[in-house]
Each structure stands twice: as structure tokens, then as C-alpha cells.
Tab-separated table of C-alpha atoms in Angstrom:
chain	number	residue	atom	x	y	z
A	21	UNK	CA	152.445	103.661	72.145
A	22	UNK	CA	151.538	101.167	74.769
A	23	UNK	CA	154.715	99.915	76.927
A	24	UNK	CA	156.269	96.822	75.895
A	25	UNK	CA	155.862	93.772	78.272
A	26	UNK	CA	157.659	90.159	77.683
A	27	UNK	CA	155.119	87.611	76.737
A	28	UNK	CA	154.265	85.676	79.651
A	29	UNK	CA	151.334	83.277	81.046
A	30	UNK	CA	149.056	84.174	83.451
A	31	UNK	CA	147.180	81.796	85.510
A	32	UNK	CA	144.878	80.884	82.735
A	33	UNK	CA	145.559	79.497	79.323
A	34	UNK	CA	146.085	83.256	78.117
A	35	UNK	CA	149.524	84.346	76.557
A	36	UNK	CA	149.664	88.257	76.864
A	37	UNK	CA	151.955	89.096	73.939
A	38	UNK	CA	153.148	92.471	75.202
A	39	UNK	CA	152.308	93.783	71.840
A	40	UNK	CA	154.776	91.933	70.192
A	41	UNK	CA	155.011	89.651	67.050
A	42	UNK	CA	152.095	87.601	66.265
A	43	UNK	CA	154.217	84.900	64.746
A	44	UNK	CA	155.903	84.720	68.069
A	45	UNK	CA	152.833	84.593	70.183
A	46	UNK	CA	150.685	82.385	68.334
A	47	UNK	CA	153.640	79.855	67.785
A	48	UNK	CA	153.927	79.975	71.444
A	49	UNK	CA	150.279	79.576	71.845
A	50	UNK	CA	149.701	76.646	69.503
A	51	UNK	CA	152.480	74.785	71.277
A	52	UNK	CA	150.976	75.281	74.767
A	53	UNK	CA	147.603	74.189	73.193
A	54	UNK	CA	149.002	70.945	72.365
A	55	UNK	CA	150.702	70.273	75.720
A	56	UNK	CA	147.412	71.247	77.196
A	57	UNK	CA	145.500	68.846	74.857
A	58	UNK	CA	148.036	65.934	75.310
A	59	UNK	CA	147.411	66.680	79.163
A	60	UNK	CA	143.808	67.071	79.696
A	61	UNK	CA	142.079	66.208	76.082
A	62	UNK	CA	141.457	69.412	74.869
A	63	UNK	CA	144.053	72.881	74.795
A	64	UNK	CA	142.445	75.973	74.539
A	65	UNK	CA	144.668	79.340	74.386
A	66	UNK	CA	143.970	82.862	73.969
A	67	UNK	CA	146.837	85.768	72.993
A	68	UNK	CA	146.046	88.954	73.688
A	69	UNK	CA	147.899	92.387	72.666
A	70	UNK	CA	149.396	90.892	69.597
A	71	UNK	CA	149.572	91.830	66.009
A	72	UNK	CA	149.340	90.218	62.938
A	73	UNK	CA	149.863	86.067	63.137
A	74	UNK	CA	150.352	85.291	59.507
A	75	UNK	CA	148.855	82.276	57.844
A	76	UNK	CA	146.188	80.953	60.126
A	77	UNK	CA	146.753	77.329	58.381
A	78	UNK	CA	150.410	77.513	59.545
A	79	UNK	CA	149.732	76.881	63.558
A	80	UNK	CA	147.248	74.185	62.584
A	81	UNK	CA	150.061	72.399	60.623
A	82	UNK	CA	152.147	72.588	63.855
A	83	UNK	CA	148.986	70.971	65.878
A	84	UNK	CA	148.506	68.309	63.194
A	85	UNK	CA	151.799	67.014	63.066
A	86	UNK	CA	151.515	66.823	67.031
A	87	UNK	CA	148.386	64.810	66.270
A	88	UNK	CA	145.771	67.196	67.425
A	89	UNK	CA	142.780	68.408	65.511
A	90	UNK	CA	142.964	72.802	66.015
A	91	UNK	CA	140.685	75.489	65.186
A	92	UNK	CA	142.426	79.116	65.376
A	93	UNK	CA	140.864	82.566	64.465
A	94	UNK	CA	142.029	85.953	64.944
A	95	UNK	CA	140.422	89.397	64.288
A	96	UNK	CA	141.911	92.194	61.987
A	97	UNK	CA	141.509	95.870	61.288
A	98	UNK	CA	138.789	96.606	58.476
A	99	UNK	CA	139.884	96.226	55.196
A	100	UNK	CA	137.043	94.484	53.826
A	101	UNK	CA	133.881	96.278	52.124
A	102	UNK	CA	130.456	94.112	53.170
A	103	UNK	CA	128.807	92.811	50.210
A	104	UNK	CA	127.269	95.463	48.390
A	105	UNK	CA	129.351	97.668	49.805
A	106	UNK	CA	132.239	100.439	49.060
A	107	UNK	CA	133.904	100.938	52.275
A	108	UNK	CA	136.179	98.915	54.505
A	109	UNK	CA	134.086	97.580	57.386
A	110	UNK	CA	135.029	94.077	58.304
A	111	UNK	CA	138.285	92.516	58.979
A	112	UNK	CA	139.792	89.754	57.313
A	113	UNK	CA	139.209	87.774	60.236
A	114	UNK	CA	141.766	84.356	59.394
A	115	UNK	CA	140.221	81.146	60.190
A	116	UNK	CA	142.224	78.237	60.181
A	117	UNK	CA	141.591	74.334	60.609
A	118	UNK	CA	143.976	71.675	60.858
A	119	UNK	CA	143.419	68.008	61.328
A	120	UNK	CA	145.724	64.730	61.260
A	121	UNK	CA	145.384	61.842	58.800
A	122	UNK	CA	146.582	58.477	58.913
A	123	UNK	CA	148.851	58.056	55.946
A	124	UNK	CA	149.272	61.396	53.644
A	125	UNK	CA	149.656	64.979	55.132
A	126	UNK	CA	147.129	66.715	57.429
A	127	UNK	CA	143.813	68.246	56.242
A	128	UNK	CA	144.849	72.155	56.409
A	129	UNK	CA	141.997	74.691	55.716
A	130	UNK	CA	143.282	78.764	55.892
A	131	UNK	CA	140.372	81.270	55.198
A	132	UNK	CA	139.608	84.780	55.617
A	133	UNK	CA	136.572	87.128	54.770
A	134	UNK	CA	137.977	88.723	51.859
A	135	UNK	CA	138.449	87.350	48.203
A	136	UNK	CA	142.381	88.120	48.651
A	137	UNK	CA	144.659	88.101	51.558
A	138	UNK	CA	146.578	91.529	52.465
A	139	UNK	CA	149.738	89.445	52.041
A	140	UNK	CA	148.908	89.095	48.741
A	141	UNK	CA	148.333	92.451	47.784
A	142	UNK	CA	151.311	93.337	49.193
A	143	UNK	CA	153.216	90.449	47.342
A	144	UNK	CA	151.619	91.544	44.062
A	145	UNK	CA	152.333	95.082	44.556
A	146	UNK	CA	155.949	94.761	45.621
A	147	UNK	CA	156.267	92.658	41.988
A	148	UNK	CA	154.927	95.473	39.991
A	149	UNK	CA	151.737	92.951	39.215
A	150	UNK	CA	147.983	93.297	39.149
A	151	UNK	CA	145.092	92.105	41.409
A	152	UNK	CA	143.317	89.270	40.248
A	153	UNK	CA	139.695	90.813	38.292
A	154	UNK	CA	136.987	91.753	41.508
A	155	UNK	CA	138.925	91.381	44.522
A	156	UNK	CA	139.457	95.002	45.586
A	157	UNK	CA	138.182	98.666	45.390
A	158	UNK	CA	139.798	101.746	45.014
A	159	UNK	CA	138.943	104.631	47.524
A	160	UNK	CA	136.129	105.989	45.273
A	161	UNK	CA	134.542	102.585	45.089
A	162	UNK	CA	135.179	101.454	41.906
A	163	UNK	CA	136.712	98.062	40.947
A	164	UNK	CA	140.770	98.117	40.879
A	165	UNK	CA	143.260	95.876	39.561
A	166	UNK	CA	146.097	98.308	40.661
A	167	UNK	CA	147.607	97.133	44.365
A	168	UNK	CA	148.602	100.936	44.856
A	169	UNK	CA	144.721	102.172	44.221
A	170	UNK	CA	143.717	99.864	47.040
A	171	UNK	CA	140.333	101.106	49.044
A	172	UNK	CA	139.321	98.120	50.270
A	173	UNK	CA	139.029	94.197	49.235
A	174	UNK	CA	135.816	92.183	48.368
A	175	UNK	CA	134.075	89.720	50.428
């Protein structure tokens, strides 16, 4: 296991999360990006050595509440079969967008390359419920609605 380091900022807008929680690192990163945007007109921050960061839209909401337009992305391990495939080759690769508005709440978009999120699969399985039809395959490449038999997610 890699040696854990405390999160720190380098000389560039790069946060080394020290293999820590993605949620913590991503919150620090979006706050730093907002700070940079206010000072310079644009804020770009990258995070490395991090883990799963949760819902992409959460960080976009923070930026939108601060009056900033935001995009955030992350990579993810292979959980998604490509179109027509039956083996996980692609990550869910979450994508988030946020935009403040005049009046009502912000416009927030939170997407991934899979038909259902990994978090939703875990939540559904933990409640003893079935997956929606057409979102997952079992290890043999057959459609499944059983979270316990998940082989991969569909796009």
C-alpha cells in the first residue's frame, strides 16, 4: 500500500490528496478553484492521488452558490461495458456542470457513462431491491436485475 501523505498544495493549482478520501480533496479543490476564479477570472484545480469523490454535482453546487460556473470530471475503474459489449472496459467517469442563475437555484447537471451509478447499485442491493431493467449484466453477459450478480453496468 502506498505511503499516505497529508493533502498539500504544490506551486501549481494541483492538490495531492495523499491517497485520501476523494470527498475531502474535491471539496478543498472546488473551494480553491472558486478562490482562483474570483482573483483571476478562472480557476482550474487538479487533484491527484485521490479516491472516489461521490456525486459530481455536489461540487458544482458549491461553485454555483459562490457565483461561479463550474465543470468537474474524474476517472473511474472499469465498471461499464461498451455499447454491444459484455465485459467492463470503461469507467463511469462522472461529469458535473453547475451554473448560477438570477432568481431560482442553480442549474446543476451530474452525468456518468453508465445507465445507473455504482452508488445506486450499492444502495439498491443494501435495501434488498432489484435493479431497474436494462442497466446491468451478470458475469456471463446476461441482463440482470440482481445487484448481487452484477458483472458490469451498461452505458
